[in-house]
PDB file of C-alpha atoms in Angstrom:
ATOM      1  CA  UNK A 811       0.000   0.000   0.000  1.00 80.00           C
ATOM      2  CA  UNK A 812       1.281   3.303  -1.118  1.00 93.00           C
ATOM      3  CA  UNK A 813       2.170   5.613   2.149  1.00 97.00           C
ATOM      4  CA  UNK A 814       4.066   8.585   0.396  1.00 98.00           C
ATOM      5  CA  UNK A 815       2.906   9.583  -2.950  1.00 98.00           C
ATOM      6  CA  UNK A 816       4.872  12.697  -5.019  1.00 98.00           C
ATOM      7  CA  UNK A 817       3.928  13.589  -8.865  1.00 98.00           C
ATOM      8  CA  UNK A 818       5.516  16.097 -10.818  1.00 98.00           C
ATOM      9  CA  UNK A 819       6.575  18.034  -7.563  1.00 98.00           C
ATOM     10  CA  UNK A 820       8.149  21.606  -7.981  1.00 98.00           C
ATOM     11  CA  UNK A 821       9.255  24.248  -5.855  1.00 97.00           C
ATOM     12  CA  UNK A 822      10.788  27.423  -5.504  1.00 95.00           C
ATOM     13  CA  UNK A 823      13.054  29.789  -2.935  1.00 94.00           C
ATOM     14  CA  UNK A 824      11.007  33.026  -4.015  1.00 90.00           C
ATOM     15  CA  UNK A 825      12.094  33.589  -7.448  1.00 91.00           C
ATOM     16  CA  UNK A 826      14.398  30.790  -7.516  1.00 94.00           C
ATOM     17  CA  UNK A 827      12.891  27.429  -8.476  1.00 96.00           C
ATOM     18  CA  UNK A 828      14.980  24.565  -6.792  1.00 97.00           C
ATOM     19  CA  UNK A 829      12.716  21.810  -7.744  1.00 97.00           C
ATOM     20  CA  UNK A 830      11.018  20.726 -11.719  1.00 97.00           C
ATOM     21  CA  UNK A 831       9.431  17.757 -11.307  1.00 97.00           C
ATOM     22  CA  UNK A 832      10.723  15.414  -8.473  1.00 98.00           C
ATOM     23  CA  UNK A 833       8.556  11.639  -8.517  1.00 98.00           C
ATOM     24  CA  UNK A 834       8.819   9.621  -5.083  1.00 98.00           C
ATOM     25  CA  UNK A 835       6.427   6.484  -4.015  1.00 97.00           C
ATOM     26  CA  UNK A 836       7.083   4.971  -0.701  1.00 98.00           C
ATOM     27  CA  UNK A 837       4.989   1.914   0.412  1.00 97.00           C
ATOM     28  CA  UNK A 838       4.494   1.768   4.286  1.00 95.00           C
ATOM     29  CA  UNK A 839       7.808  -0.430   5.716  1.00 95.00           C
ATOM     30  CA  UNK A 840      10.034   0.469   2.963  1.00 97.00           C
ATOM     31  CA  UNK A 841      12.919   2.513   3.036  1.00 98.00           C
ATOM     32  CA  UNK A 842      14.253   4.373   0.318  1.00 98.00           C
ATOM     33  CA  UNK A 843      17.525   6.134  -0.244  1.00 98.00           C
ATOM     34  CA  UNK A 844      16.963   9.578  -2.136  1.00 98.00           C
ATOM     35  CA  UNK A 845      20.114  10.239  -3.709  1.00 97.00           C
ATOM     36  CA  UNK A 846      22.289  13.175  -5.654  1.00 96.00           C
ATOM     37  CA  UNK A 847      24.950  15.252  -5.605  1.00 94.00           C
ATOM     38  CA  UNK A 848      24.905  18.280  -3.582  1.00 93.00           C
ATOM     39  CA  UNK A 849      22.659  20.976  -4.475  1.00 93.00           C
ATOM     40  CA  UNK A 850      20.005  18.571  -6.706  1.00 96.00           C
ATOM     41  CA  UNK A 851      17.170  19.353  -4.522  1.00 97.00           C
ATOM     42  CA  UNK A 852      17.295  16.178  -2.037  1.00 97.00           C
ATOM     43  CA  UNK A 853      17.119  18.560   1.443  1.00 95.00           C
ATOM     44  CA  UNK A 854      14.668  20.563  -0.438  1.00 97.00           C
ATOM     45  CA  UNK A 855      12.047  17.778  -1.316  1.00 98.00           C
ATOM     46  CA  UNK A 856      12.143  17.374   2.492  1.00 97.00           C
ATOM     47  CA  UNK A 857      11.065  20.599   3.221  1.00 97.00           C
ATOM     48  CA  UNK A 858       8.279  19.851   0.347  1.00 97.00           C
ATOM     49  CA  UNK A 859       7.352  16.829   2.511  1.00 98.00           C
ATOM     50  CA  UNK A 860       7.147  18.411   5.781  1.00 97.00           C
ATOM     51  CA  UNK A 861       5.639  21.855   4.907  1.00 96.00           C
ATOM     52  CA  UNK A 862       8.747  24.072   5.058  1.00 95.00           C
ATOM     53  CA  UNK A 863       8.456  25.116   1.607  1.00 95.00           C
ATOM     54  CA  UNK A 864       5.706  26.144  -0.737  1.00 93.00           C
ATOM     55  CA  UNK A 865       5.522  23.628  -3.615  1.00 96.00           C
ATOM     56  CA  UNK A 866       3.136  22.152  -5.749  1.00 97.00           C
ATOM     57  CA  UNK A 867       2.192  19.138  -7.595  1.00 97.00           C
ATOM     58  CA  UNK A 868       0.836  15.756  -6.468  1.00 98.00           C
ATOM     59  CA  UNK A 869       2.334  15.146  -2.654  1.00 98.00           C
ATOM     60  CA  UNK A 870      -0.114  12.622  -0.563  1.00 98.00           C
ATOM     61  CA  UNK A 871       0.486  10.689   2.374  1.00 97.00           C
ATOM     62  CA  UNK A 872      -1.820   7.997   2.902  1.00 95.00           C
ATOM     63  CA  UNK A 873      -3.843   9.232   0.348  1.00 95.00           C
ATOM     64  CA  UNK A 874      -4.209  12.735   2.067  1.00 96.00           C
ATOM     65  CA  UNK A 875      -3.141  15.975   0.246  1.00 97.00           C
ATOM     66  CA  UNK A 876      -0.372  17.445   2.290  1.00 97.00           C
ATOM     67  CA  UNK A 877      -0.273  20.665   0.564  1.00 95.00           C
ATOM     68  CA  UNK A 878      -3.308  21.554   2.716  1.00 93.00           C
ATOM     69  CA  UNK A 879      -1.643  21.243   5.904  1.00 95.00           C
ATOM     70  CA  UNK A 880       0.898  22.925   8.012  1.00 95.00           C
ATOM     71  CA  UNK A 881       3.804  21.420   9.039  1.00 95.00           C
ATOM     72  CA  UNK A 882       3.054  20.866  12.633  1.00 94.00           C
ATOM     73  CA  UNK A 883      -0.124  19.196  11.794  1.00 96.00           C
ATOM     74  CA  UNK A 884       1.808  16.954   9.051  1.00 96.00           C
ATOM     75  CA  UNK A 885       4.020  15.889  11.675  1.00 94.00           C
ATOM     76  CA  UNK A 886       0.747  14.904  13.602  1.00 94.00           C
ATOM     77  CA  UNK A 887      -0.087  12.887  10.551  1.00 95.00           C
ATOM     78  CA  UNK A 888       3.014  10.801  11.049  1.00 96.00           C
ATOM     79  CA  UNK A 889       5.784  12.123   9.515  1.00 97.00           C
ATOM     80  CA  UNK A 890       9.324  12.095  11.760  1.00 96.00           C
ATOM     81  CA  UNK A 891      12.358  14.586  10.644  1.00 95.00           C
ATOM     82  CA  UNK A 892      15.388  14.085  12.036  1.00 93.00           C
ATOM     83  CA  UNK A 893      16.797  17.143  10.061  1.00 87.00           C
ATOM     84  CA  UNK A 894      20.230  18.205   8.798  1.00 80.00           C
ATOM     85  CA  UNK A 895      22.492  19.799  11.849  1.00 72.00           C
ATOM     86  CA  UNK A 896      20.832  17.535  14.603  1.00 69.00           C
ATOM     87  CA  UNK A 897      18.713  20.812  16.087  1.00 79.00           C
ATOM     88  CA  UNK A 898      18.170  19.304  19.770  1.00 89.00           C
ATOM     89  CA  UNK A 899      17.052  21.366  22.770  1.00 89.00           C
ATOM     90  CA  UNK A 900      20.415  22.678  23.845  1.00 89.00           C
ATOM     91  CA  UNK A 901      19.604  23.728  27.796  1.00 92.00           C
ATOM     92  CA  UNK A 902      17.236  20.347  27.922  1.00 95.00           C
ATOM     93  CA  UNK A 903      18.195  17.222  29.426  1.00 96.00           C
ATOM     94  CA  UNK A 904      18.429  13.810  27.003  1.00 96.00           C
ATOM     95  CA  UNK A 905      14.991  12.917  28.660  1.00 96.00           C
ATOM     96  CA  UNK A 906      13.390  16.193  28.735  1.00 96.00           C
ATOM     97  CA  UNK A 907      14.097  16.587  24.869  1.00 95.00           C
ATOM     98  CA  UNK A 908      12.666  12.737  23.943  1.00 96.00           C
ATOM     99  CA  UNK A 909       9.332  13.438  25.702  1.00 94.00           C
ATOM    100  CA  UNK A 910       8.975  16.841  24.820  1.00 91.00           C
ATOM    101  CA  UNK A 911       7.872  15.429  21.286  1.00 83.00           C
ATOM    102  CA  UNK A 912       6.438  12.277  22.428  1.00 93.00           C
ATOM    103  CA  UNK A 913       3.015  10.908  20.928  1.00 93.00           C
ATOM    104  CA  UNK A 914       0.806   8.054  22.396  1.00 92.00           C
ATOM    105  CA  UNK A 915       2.210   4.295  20.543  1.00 93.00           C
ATOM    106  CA  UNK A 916       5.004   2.376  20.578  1.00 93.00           C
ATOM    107  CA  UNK A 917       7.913   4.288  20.848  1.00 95.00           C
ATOM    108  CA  UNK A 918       8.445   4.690  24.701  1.00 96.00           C
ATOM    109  CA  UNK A 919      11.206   5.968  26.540  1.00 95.00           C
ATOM    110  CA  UNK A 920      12.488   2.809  27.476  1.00 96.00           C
ATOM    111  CA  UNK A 921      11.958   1.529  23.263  1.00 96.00           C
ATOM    112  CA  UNK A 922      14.378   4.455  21.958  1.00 96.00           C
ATOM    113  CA  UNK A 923      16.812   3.875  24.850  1.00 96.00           C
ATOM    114  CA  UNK A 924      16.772   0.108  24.369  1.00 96.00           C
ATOM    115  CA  UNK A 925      17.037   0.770  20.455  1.00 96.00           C
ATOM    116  CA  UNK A 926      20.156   3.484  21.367  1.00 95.00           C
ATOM    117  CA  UNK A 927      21.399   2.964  24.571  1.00 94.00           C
ATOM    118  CA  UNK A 928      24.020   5.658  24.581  1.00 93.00           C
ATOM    119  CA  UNK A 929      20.371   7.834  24.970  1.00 95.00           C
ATOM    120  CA  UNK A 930      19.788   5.831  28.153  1.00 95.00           C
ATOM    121  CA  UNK A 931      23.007   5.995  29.559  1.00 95.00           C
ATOM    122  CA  UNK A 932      23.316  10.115  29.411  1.00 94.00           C
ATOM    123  CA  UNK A 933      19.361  10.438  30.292  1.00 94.00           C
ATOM    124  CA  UNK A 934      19.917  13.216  32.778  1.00 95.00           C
ATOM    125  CA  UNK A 935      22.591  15.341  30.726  1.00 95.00           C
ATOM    126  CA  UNK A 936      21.941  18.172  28.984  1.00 96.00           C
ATOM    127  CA  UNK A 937      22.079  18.415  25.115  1.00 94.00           C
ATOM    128  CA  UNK A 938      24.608  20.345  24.780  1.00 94.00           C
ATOM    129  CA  UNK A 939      26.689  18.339  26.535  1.00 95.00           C
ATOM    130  CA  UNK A 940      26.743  15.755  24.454  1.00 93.00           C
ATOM    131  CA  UNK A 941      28.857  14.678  21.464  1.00 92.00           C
ATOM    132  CA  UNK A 942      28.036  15.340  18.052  1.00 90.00           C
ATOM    133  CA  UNK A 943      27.248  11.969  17.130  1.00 91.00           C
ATOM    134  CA  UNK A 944      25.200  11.591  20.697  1.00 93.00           C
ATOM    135  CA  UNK A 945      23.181  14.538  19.769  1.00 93.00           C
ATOM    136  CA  UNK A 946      22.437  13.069  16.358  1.00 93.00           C
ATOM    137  CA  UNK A 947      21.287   9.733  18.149  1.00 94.00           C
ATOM    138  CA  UNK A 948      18.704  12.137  20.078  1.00 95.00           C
ATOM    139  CA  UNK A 949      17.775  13.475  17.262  1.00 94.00           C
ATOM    140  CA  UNK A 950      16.654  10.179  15.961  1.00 95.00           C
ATOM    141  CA  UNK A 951      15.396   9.068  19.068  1.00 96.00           C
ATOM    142  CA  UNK A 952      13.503  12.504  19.197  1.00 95.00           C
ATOM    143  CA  UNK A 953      11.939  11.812  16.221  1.00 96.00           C
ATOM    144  CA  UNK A 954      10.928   8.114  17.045  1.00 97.00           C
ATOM    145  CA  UNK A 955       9.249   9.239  20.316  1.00 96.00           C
ATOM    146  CA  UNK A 956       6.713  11.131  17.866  1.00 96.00           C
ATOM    147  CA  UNK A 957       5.559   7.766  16.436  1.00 96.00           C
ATOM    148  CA  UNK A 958       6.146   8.417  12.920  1.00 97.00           C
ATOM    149  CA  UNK A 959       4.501   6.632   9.707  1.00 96.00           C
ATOM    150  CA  UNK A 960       7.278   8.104   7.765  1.00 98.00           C
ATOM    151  CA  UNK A 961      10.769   8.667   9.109  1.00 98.00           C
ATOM    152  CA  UNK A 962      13.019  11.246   6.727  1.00 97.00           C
ATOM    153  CA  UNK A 963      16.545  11.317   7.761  1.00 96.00           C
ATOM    154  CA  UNK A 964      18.723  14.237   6.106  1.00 94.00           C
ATOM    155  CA  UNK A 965      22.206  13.186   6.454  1.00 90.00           C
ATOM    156  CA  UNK A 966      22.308  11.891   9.813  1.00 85.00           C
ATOM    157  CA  UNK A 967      25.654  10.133   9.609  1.00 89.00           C
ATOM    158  CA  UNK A 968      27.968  13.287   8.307  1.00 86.00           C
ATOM    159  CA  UNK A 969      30.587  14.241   9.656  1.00 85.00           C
ATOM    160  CA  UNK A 970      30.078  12.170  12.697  1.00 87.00           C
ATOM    161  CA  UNK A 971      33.387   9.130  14.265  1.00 88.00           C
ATOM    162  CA  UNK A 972      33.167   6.155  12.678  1.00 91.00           C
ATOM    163  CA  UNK A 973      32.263   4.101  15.383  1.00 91.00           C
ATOM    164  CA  UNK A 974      28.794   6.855  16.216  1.00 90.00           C
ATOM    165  CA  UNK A 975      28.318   6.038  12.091  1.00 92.00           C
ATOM    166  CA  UNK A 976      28.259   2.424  12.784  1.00 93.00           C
ATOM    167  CA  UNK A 977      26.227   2.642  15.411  1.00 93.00           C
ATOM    168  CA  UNK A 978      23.415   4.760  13.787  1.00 93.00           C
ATOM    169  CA  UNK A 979      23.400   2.423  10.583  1.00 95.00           C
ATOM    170  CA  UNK A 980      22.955  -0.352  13.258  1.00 95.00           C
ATOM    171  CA  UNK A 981      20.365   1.026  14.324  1.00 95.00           C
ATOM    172  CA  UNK A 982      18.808   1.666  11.377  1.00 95.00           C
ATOM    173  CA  UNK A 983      18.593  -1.807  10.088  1.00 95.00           C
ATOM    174  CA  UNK A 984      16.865  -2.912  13.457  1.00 95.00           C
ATOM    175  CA  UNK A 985      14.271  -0.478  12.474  1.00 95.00           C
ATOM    176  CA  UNK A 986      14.100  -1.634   9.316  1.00 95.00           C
ATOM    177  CA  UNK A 987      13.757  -5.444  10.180  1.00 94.00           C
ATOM    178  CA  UNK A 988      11.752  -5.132  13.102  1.00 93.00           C
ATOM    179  CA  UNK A 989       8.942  -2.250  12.287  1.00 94.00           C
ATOM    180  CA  UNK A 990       6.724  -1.080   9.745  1.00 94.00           C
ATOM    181  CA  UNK A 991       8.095   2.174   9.748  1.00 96.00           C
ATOM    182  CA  UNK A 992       8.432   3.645   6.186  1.00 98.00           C
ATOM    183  CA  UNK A 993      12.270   5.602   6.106  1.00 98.00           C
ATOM    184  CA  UNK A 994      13.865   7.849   3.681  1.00 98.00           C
ATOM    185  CA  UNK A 995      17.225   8.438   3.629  1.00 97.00           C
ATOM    186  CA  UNK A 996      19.902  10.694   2.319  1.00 96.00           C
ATOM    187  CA  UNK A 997      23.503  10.092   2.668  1.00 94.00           C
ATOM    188  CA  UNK A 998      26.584  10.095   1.059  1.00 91.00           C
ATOM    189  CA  UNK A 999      27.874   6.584   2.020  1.00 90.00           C
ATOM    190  CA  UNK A1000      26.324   4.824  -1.101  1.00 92.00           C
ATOM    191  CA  UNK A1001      27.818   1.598   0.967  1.00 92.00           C
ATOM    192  CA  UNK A1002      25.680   1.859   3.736  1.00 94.00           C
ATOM    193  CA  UNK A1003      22.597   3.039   1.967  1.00 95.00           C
ATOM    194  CA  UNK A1004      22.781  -0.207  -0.561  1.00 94.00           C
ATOM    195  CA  UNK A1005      22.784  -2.201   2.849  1.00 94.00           C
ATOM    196  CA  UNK A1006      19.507  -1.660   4.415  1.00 96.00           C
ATOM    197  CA  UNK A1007      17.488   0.285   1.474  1.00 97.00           C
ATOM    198  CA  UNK A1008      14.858  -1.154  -0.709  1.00 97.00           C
ATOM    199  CA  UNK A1009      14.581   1.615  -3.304  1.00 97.00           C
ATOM    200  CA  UNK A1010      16.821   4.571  -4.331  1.00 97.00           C
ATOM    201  CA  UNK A1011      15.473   8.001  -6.439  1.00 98.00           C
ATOM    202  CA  UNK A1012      18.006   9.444  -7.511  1.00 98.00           C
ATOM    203  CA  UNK A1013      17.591  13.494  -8.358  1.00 98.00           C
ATOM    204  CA  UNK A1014      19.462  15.925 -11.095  1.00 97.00           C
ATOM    205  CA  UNK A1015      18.888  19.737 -11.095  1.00 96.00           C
ATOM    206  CA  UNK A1016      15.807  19.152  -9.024  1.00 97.00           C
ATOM    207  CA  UNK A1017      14.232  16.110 -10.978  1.00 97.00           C
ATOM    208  CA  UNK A1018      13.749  12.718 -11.220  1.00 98.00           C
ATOM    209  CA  UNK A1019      16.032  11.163 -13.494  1.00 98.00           C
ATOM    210  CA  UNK A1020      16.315   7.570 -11.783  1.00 98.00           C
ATOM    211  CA  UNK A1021      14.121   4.975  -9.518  1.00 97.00           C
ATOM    212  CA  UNK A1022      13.638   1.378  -9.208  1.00 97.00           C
ATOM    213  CA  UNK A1023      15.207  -0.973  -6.780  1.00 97.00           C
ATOM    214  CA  UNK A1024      18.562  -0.713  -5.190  1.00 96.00           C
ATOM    215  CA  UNK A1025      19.937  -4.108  -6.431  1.00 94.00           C
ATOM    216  CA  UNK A1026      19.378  -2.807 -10.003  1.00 96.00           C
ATOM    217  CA  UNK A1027      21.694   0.505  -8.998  1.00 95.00           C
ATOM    218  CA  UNK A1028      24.646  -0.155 -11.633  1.00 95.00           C
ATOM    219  CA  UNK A1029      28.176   1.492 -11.399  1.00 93.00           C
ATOM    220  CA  UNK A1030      27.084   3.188 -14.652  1.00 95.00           C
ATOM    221  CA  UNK A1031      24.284   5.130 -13.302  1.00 95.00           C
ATOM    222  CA  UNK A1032      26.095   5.877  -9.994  1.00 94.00           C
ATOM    223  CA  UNK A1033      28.441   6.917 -11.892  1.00 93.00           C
ATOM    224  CA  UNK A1034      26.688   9.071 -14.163  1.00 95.00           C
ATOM    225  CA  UNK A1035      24.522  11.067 -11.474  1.00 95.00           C
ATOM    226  CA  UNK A1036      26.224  10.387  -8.338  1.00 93.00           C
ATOM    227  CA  UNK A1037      30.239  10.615  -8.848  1.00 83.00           C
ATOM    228  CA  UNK A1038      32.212  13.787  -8.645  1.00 56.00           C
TER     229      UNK A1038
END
């Protein structure tokens, strides 16, 4: 069953259109990698998504027209961001920031910090005491405490140690094999991606211009749209 349905989506930064006709289906439990080079409108279909952005064209989730909603009631409706830059309460402890956003349903306290136990361990710091890579797991778990349909995650592993990487792929596949949470991803680690991704959309100069499974992903195409 289709969750996430966009058509012929386009949008603009006041005069400046950044998107011409991006095409995205996500079924409910899959997870898709959205892919590009920098600057081909990946970050900005996200803000199409989640109502950050004007835009227009066919975007539905479950059927319902998104375009008619704000972006605090689309979250309501089940869409998770864990956005670029991590964005966590700074002067709010690790478990004052995960129930802050937290919605009635599976994803408890005790789920996220079982799913990333770093979050359980550092429970009564405050945000901004954390590590990068710990603020970008609270981030996550942030998101998951809001008992998403959809979960978007805008490069959640850059920049971060190896080992934090690791861990948040980890955790990532658990999701993937043990909930019926739809997730799309964007990353640069085409490695990781092709491990726990069903789908890839791949955009050029904010369109379309590649989808289908990841398996059929050749080194031709990646290297045709993806390499420097």
């Amino acid at each position: 069953m289709t969750l996430l349905r966009i058509e012929n989506l386009t949008a603009s930064y006041g005069v400046s259109q950044a998107l011409f006709g991006v095409d995205l289906e996500m079924a409910q439990g899959e997870v898709t990698a959205l892919m590009g080079r920098n600057g081909m409108g990946k970050s900005t279909t996200v803000k199409a998504i989640c109502r950050m952005i004007r835009s227009e064209g066919v975007l539905t989730l479950d059927g319902q027209d998104l375009h008619t909603l704000p972006s605090h009631k689309v979250a309501r409706k089940g869409v998770g961001l864990v956005p670029e830059g991590r964005r966590c309460f700074a002067d709010l402890t690790v478990r004052e920031n995960l129930i802050a956003a937290a919605r009635s349903g599976d994803w408890t306290l005790r789920r996220v910090t079982e799913l990333l136990p770093r979050l359980g361990e550092r429970q009564g710091q405050r945000a901004a005491s954390l590590s990068g890579g710990e603020q970008q797991m609270l981030a996550i778990g942030r998101a998951l405490m809001t008992n998403p349909r959809l979960l978007i995650l805008d490069e959640a592993t850059e920049g971060l140690a190896p080992i934090v990487r690791q861990e948040i792929w980890a955790a990532l596949r658990r999701l993937k094999q043990e909930t019926n949470v739809a997730i799309l991803l964007i990353d640069k680690s085409l490695k990781e991606l092709a491990a726990v991704s069903d789908r890839a959309v791949i955009l050029e100069r904010g369109r379309t211009v590649w989808s289908g499974a990841m398996g059929a992903l050749t080194h031709d195409i990646t290297g045709k749209y993806l390499g420097v």
